[in-house]
Coordinates of C-alpha atoms in Angstrom, one line a residue:
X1 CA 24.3 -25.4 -18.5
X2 CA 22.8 -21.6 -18.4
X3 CA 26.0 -19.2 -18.5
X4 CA 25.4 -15.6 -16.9
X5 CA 27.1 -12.8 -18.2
X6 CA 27.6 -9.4 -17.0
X7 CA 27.4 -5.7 -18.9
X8 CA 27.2 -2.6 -18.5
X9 CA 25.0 -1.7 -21.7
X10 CA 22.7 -4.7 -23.4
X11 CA 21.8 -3.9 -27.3
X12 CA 19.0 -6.3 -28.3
X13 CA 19.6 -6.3 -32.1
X14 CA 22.7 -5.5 -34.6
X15 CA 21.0 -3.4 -37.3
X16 CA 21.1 0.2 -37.3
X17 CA 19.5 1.5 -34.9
X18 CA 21.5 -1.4 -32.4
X19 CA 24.9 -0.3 -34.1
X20 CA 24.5 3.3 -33.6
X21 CA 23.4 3.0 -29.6
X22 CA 26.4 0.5 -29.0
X23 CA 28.9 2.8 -30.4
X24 CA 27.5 5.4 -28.5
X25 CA 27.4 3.5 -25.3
X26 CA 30.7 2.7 -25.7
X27 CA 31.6 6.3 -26.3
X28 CA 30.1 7.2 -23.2
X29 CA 32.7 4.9 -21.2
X30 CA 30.0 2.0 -21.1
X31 CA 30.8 -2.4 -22.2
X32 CA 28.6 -3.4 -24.5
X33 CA 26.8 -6.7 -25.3
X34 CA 25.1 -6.7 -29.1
X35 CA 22.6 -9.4 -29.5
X36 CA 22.1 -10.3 -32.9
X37 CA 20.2 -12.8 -34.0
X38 CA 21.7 -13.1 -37.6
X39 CA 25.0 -14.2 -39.0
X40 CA 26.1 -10.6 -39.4
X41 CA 24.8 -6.9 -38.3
X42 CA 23.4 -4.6 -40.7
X43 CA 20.1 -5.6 -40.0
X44 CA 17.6 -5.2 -43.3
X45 CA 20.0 -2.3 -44.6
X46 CA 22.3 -5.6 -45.7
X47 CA 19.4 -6.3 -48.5
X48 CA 19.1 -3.0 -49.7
X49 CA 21.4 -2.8 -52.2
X50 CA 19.6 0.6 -53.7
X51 CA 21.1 4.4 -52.6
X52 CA 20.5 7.0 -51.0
X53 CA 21.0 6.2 -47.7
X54 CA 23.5 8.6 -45.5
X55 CA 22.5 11.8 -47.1
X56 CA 21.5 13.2 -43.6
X57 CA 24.3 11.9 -41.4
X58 CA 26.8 11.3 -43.8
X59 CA 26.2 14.4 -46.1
X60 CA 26.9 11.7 -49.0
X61 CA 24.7 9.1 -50.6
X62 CA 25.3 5.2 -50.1
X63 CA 24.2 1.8 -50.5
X64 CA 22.1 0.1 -47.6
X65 CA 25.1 -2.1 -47.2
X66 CA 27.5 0.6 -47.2
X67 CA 25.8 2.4 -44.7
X68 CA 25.6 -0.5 -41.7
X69 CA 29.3 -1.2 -43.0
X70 CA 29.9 2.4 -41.5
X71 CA 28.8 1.4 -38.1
X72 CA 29.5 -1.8 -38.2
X73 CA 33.1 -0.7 -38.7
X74 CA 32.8 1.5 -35.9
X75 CA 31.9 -0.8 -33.4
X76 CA 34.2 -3.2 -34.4
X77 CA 37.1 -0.5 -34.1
X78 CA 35.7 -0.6 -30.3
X79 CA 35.6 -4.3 -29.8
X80 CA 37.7 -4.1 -26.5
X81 CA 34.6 -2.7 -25.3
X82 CA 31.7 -4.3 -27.9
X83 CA 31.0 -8.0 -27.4
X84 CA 29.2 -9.0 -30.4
X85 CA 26.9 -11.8 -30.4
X86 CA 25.8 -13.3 -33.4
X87 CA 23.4 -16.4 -34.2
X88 CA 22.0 -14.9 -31.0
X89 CA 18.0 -14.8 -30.4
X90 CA 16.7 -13.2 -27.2
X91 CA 13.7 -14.9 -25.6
X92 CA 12.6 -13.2 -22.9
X93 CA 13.1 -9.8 -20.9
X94 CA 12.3 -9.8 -17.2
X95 CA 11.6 -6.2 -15.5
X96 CA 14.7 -6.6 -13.8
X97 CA 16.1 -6.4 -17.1
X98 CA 17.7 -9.6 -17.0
X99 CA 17.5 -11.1 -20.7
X100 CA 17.2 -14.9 -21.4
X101 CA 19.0 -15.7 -25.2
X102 CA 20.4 -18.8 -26.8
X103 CA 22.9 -19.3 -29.3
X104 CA 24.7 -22.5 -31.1
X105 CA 28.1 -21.2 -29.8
X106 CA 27.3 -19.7 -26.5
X107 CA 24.0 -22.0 -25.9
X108 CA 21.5 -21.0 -23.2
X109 CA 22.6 -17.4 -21.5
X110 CA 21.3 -15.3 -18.9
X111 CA 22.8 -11.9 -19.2
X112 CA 22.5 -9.3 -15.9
X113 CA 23.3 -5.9 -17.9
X114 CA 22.8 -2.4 -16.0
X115 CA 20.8 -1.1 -19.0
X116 CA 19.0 -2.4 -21.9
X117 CA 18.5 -0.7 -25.4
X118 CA 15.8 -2.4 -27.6
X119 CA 16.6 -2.3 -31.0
X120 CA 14.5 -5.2 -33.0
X121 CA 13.4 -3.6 -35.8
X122 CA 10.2 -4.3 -37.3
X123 CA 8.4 -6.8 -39.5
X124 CA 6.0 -6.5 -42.4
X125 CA 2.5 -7.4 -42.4
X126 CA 1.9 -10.2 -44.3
X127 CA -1.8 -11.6 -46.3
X128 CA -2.7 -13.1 -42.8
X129 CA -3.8 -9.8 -41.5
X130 CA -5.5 -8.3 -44.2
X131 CA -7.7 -10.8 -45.1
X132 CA -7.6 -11.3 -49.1
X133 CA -10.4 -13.6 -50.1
X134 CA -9.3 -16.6 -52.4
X135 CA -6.7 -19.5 -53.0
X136 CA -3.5 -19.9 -51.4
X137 CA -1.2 -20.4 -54.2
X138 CA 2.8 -19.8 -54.6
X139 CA 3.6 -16.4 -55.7
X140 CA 2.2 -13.5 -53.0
X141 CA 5.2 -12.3 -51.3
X142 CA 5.8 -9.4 -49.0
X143 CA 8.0 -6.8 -50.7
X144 CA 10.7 -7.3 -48.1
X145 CA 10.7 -11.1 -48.9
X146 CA 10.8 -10.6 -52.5
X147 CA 13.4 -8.0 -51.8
X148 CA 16.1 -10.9 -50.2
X149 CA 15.1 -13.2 -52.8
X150 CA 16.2 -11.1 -55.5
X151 CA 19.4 -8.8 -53.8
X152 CA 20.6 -11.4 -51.5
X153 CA 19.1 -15.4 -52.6
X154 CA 19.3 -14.0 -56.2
X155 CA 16.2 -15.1 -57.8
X156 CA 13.4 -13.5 -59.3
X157 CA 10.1 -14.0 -57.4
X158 CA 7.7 -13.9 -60.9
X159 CA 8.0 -12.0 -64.6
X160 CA 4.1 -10.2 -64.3
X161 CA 3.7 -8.5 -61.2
X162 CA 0.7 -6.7 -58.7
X163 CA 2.3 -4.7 -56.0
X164 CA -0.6 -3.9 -53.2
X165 CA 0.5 -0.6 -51.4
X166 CA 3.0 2.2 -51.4
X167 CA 5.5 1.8 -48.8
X168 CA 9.2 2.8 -49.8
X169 CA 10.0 -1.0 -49.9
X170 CA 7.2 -1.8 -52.6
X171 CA 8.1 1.0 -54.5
X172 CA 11.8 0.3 -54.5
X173 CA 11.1 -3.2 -55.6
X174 CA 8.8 -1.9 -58.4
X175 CA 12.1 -0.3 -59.9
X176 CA 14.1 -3.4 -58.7
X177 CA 12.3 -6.0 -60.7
X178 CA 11.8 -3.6 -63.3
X179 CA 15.8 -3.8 -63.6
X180 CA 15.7 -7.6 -63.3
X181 CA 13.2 -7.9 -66.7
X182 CA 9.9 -8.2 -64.7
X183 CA 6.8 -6.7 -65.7
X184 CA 5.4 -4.8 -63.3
X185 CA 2.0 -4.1 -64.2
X186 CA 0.6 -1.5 -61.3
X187 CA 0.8 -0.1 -57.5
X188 CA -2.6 -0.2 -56.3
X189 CA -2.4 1.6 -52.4
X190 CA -6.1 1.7 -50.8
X191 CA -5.5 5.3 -49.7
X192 CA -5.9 8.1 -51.4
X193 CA -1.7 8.7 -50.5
X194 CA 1.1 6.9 -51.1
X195 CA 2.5 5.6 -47.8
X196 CA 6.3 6.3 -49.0
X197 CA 8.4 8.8 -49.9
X198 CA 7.7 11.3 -53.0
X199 CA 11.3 10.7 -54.2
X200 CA 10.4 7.2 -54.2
X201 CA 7.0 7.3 -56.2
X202 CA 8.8 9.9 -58.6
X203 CA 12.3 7.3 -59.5
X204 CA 10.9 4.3 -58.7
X205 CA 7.0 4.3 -60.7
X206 CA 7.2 7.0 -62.8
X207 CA 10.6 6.7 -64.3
X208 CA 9.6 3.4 -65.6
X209 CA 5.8 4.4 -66.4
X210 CA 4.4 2.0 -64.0
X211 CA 0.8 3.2 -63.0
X212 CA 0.1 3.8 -59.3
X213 CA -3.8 3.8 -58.3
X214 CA -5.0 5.2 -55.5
X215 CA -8.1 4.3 -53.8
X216 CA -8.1 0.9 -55.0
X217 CA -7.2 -2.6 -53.8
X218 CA -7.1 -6.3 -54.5
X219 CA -10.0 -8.1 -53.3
X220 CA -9.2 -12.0 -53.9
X221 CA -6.0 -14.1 -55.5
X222 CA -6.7 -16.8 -58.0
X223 CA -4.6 -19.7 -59.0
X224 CA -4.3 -22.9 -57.7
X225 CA -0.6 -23.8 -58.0
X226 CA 0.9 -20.8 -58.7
X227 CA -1.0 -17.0 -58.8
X228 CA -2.4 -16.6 -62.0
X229 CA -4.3 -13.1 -61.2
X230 CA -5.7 -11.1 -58.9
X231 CA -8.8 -9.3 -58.7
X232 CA -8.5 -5.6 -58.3
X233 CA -11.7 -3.3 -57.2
X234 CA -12.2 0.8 -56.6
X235 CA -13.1 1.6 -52.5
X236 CA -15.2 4.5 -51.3
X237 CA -14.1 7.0 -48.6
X238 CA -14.7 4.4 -46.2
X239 CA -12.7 1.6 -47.8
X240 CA -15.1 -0.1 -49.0
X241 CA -15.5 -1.5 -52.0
X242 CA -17.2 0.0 -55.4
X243 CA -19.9 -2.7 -56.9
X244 CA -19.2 -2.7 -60.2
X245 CA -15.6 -2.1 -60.4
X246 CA -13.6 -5.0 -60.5
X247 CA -11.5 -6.2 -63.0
X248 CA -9.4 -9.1 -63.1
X249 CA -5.4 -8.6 -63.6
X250 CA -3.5 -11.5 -65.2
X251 CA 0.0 -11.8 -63.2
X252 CA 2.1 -14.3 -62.1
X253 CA 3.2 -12.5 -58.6
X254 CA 1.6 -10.5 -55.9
X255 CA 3.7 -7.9 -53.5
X256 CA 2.6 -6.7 -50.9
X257 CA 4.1 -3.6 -49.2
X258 CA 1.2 -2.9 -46.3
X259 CA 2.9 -1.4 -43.4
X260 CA 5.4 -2.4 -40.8
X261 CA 5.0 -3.2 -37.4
X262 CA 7.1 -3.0 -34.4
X263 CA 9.0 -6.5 -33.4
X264 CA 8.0 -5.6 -29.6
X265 CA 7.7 -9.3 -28.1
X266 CA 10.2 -8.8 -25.9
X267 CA 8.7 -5.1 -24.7
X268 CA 5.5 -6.5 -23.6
X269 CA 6.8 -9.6 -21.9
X270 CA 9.2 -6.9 -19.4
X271 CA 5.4 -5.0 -18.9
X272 CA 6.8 -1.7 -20.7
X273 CA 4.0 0.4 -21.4
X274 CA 3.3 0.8 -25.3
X275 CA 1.8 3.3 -27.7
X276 CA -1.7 1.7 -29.1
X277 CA -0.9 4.1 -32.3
X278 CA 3.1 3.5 -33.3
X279 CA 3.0 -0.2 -31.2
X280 CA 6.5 1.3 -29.8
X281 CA 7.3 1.9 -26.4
X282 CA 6.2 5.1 -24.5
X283 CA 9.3 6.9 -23.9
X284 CA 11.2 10.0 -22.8
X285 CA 13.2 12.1 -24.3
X286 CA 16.2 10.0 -24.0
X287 CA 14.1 7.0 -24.9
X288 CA 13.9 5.9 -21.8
X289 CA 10.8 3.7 -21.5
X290 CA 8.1 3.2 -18.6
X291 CA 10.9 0.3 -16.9
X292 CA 14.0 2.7 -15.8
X293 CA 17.2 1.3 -17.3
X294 CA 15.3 -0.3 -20.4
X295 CA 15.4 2.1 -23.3
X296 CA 14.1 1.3 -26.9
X297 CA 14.8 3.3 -31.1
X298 CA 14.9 2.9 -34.1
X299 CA 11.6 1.0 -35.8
X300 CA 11.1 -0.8 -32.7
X301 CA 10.4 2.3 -31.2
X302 CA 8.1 3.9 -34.5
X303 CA 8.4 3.2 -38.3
X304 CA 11.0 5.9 -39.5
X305 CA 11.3 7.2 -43.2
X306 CA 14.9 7.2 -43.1
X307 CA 17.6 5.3 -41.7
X308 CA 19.8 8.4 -40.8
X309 CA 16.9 9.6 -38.3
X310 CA 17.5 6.1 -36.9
X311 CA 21.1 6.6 -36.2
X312 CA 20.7 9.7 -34.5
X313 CA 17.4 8.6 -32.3
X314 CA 19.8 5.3 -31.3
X315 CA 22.7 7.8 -30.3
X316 CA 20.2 9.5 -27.8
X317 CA 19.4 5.8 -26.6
X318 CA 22.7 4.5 -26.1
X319 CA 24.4 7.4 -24.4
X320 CA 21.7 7.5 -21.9
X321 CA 21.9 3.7 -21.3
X322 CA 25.5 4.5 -20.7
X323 CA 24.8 6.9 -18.3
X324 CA 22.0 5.1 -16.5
X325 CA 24.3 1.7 -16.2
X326 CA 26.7 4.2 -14.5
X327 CA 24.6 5.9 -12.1
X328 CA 21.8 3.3 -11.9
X329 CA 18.9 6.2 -12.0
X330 CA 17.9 9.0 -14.3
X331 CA 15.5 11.8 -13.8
X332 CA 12.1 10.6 -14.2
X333 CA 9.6 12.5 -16.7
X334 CA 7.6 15.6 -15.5
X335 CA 5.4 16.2 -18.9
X336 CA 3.1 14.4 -21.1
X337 CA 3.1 14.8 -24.9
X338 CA 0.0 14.6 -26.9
X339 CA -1.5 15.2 -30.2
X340 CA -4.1 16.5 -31.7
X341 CA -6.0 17.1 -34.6
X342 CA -4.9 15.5 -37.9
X343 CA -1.8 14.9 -35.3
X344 CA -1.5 11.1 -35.2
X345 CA 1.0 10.7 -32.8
X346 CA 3.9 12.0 -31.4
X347 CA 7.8 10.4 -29.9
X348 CA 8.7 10.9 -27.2
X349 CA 5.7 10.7 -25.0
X350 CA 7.3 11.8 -21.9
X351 CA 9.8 15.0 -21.6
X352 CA 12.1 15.0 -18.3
X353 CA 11.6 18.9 -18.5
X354 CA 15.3 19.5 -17.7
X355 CA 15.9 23.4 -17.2
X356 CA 18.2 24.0 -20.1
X357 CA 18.2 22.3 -24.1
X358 CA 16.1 21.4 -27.1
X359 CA 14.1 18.1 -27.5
X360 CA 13.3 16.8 -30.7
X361 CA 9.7 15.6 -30.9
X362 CA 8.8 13.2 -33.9
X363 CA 5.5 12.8 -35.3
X364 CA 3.2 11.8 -38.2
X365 CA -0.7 12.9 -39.4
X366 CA -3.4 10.8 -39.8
X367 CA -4.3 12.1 -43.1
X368 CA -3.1 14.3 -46.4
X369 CA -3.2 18.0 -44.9
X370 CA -3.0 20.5 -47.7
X371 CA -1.9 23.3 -47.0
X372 CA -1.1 22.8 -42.9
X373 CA -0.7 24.6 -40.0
X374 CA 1.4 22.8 -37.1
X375 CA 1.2 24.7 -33.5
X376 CA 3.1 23.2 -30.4
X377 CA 1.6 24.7 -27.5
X378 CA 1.3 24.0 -23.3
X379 CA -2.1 22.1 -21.7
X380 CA -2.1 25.7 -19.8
X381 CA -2.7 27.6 -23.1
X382 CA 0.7 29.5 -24.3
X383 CA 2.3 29.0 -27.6
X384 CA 5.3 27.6 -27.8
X385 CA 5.8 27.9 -31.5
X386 CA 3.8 27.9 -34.6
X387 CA 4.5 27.1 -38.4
X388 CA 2.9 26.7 -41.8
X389 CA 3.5 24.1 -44.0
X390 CA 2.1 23.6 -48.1
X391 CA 1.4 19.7 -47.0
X392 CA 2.0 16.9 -44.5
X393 CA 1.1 13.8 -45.7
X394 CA 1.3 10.2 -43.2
X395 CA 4.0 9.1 -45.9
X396 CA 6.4 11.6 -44.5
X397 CA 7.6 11.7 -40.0
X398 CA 7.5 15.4 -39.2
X399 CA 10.3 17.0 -36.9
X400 CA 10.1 20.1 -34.8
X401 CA 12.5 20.9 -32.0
X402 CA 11.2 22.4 -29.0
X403 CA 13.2 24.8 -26.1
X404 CA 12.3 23.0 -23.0
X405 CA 13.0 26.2 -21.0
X406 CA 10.1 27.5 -22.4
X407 CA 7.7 24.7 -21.5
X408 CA 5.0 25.6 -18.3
X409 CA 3.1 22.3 -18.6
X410 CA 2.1 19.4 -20.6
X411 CA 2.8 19.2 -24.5
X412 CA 0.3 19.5 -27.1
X413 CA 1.4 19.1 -30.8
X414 CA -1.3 20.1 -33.2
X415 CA -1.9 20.3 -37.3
X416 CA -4.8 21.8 -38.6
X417 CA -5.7 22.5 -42.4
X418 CA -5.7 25.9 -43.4
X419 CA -6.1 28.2 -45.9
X420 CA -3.8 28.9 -48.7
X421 CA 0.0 29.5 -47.5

């Protein structure tokens, strides 16, 4: 038998991002049901055992565990107002907001909550979608896989290993089974950029001399049982590859560390408009998607560099959740956001244009700009503010706030290259 339960506030996932919006919601006078689909919250902060989380919010560095223990000890302290559901998977989101789940202990439910917060997360991309040419033997692991296996499962994924790209989470791991007595042999990231953080590429490859190559790939995995290497080839400005430059790379293990995507299932079956660039959710200023009452942050939302950014992007989300399960409306958006030139894109989408305050607008470029110049300006022409910069690079989300009092029209957000700063 389908039980129906009744909230103020529904959080769709337990990791960061769902554990700062509850505690915020709750905060704001809201109940609160937390769907989590795993045994415990924390989300994939529970498997990163490295620091320097917290820096931001905090103003002190922790482990990924240490930092989810924060909020999950802050929602707990709230539990006569945070119903935590764990072993809990979601299945289906109607645009009347009403969520289908099952769980062992609760079985089938049908929850009617007055607002929703999505906060899934995101999931790696794995060899499927990149199309590697060769066998399909044991031993190519995404880094995040490779990541539980060693901090969580405790075992080591392979003793000679290929990393393929330069997101944080490959990089980590490069230093990770580095510590573990692996050989890592090299990063190869098809760019001509790393894809993670600079602090990353500085303690986690060159502190342990392992080579990162740029502009360069893996073209096909051999091995029949197990990987026993991996062909690795030079691409051209148009990613393709250089005849005459492949060499084959004896290992034992291929990572690969690719990119992340969105876990927005649930977002399209509700009919929520989404962002062909980040694969989030369009949304306002108080992440309020295109369905009123539904509201989405966190990497669901876009891929964020840090999990302190996170916190405070699922704080907006939750309090206006609150606020919306209260009143059952909000003001809907006035403005468009857009971007522009080596601008790839920009969150939020939509600005309510409120009289008074600051919004925070979020972004990424396309490209390495060295040096840059970033201009946020009006569809109408008039400046709103303009700033130099010695480089943006896509590795690195980009953060201007903006005075909406001073905003006549629609948002443009714009980088250009420049000359020396």
């Amino acid at each position: 038998m389908t039980g129906i339960r009744a909230t103020d506030v529904a959080v769709i996932g337990a990791g960061p991002a769902g554990l700062a919006a509850a505690v915020a919601a709750v905060d704001k006078g809201a109940n609160v049901l937390l769907l989590e689909r795993d045994a415990r919250p924390g989300g994939i902060l529970q498997q990163c055992v490295h620091n320097g989380f917290g820096l931001h919010y905090f103003g002190e560095e922790l482990t990924g565990p240490e930092y989810a223990a924060r909020f999950a000890g802050e929602a707990a302290r709230r539990a006569d107002r945070v119903s935590f559901l764990p072993d809990t998977m979601a299945l289906s989101l109607d645009s009347d907001r009403t969520i289908t789940a099952v769980s062992p202990r609760e079985g089938p439910l049908t929850i009617k909550p007055g607002a929703v917060v999505l906060a899934m997360g995101c999931r790696e991309r794995a060899r499927g979608a990149l199309g590697i040419a060769g066998t399909r033997p044991a031993g190519v692991y995404t880094a995040g896989a490779a990541q539980r296996l060693v901090n969580l499962d405790g075992y080591l994924p392979g003793r000679r290993v290929v990393i393929l790209g330069s997101g944080d989470i490959g990089l980590i791991m490069a230093r990770r089974l580095t510590w573990e007595g692996a050989k890592v042999l090299m990063v190869c990231e098809l760019m001509p950029y790393s894809s993670g953080l600079n602090r990353n590429i500085v303690q986690c490859l060159r502190d342990y001399d392992i080579p990162l190559y740029f502009n360069t790939t893996v073209s096909r995995v051999h091995g029949s049982e197990r990987v026993e290497a991996v062909t690795v080839v030079k691409v051209d400005g148009k990613r393709q590859a250089i005849p005459g430059t492949e060499r084959v790379v004896e290992c034992d293990t291929l990572l690969l560390s690719v990119g992340l995507m969105p876990e927005n299932e649930l977002t399209r079956m509700a009919g929520i408009q989404l962002d062909p660039v980040t694969g989030g959710a369009v949304v306002d200023e108080r992440r309020q998607t295109s369905l009123p009452g539904v509201f989405a942050c966190g990497n669901v939302l876009q891929v964020h560099d840090l999990v302190d950014h996170v916190s405070r992007e699922a704080e907006i989300a939750g309090r206006y959740a609150a606020g919306y399960a209260k009143a059952g409306t909000l003001p809907m958006p006035k403005l468009s956001v857009s971007a522009e030139g080596f601008t790839r894109y920009v969150v939020p989408q939509r600005i309510s244009a409120e009289p008074e305050g600051m919004v925070d607008l979020y972004f990424r470029v396309g490209d390495a700009v060295k040096p840059a110049r970033l201009t946020v300006r009006t569809a109408d022409g008039k400046t709103i503010l303009t700033r130099r910069k010695k480089a943006m690079t896509p590795g690195e989300m980009e953060h201007v706030k903006v005075d909406v009092s001073k905003l006549t029209g629609d948002v443009v957000v714009v980088t250009e290259a420049v000359g020396n700063v």
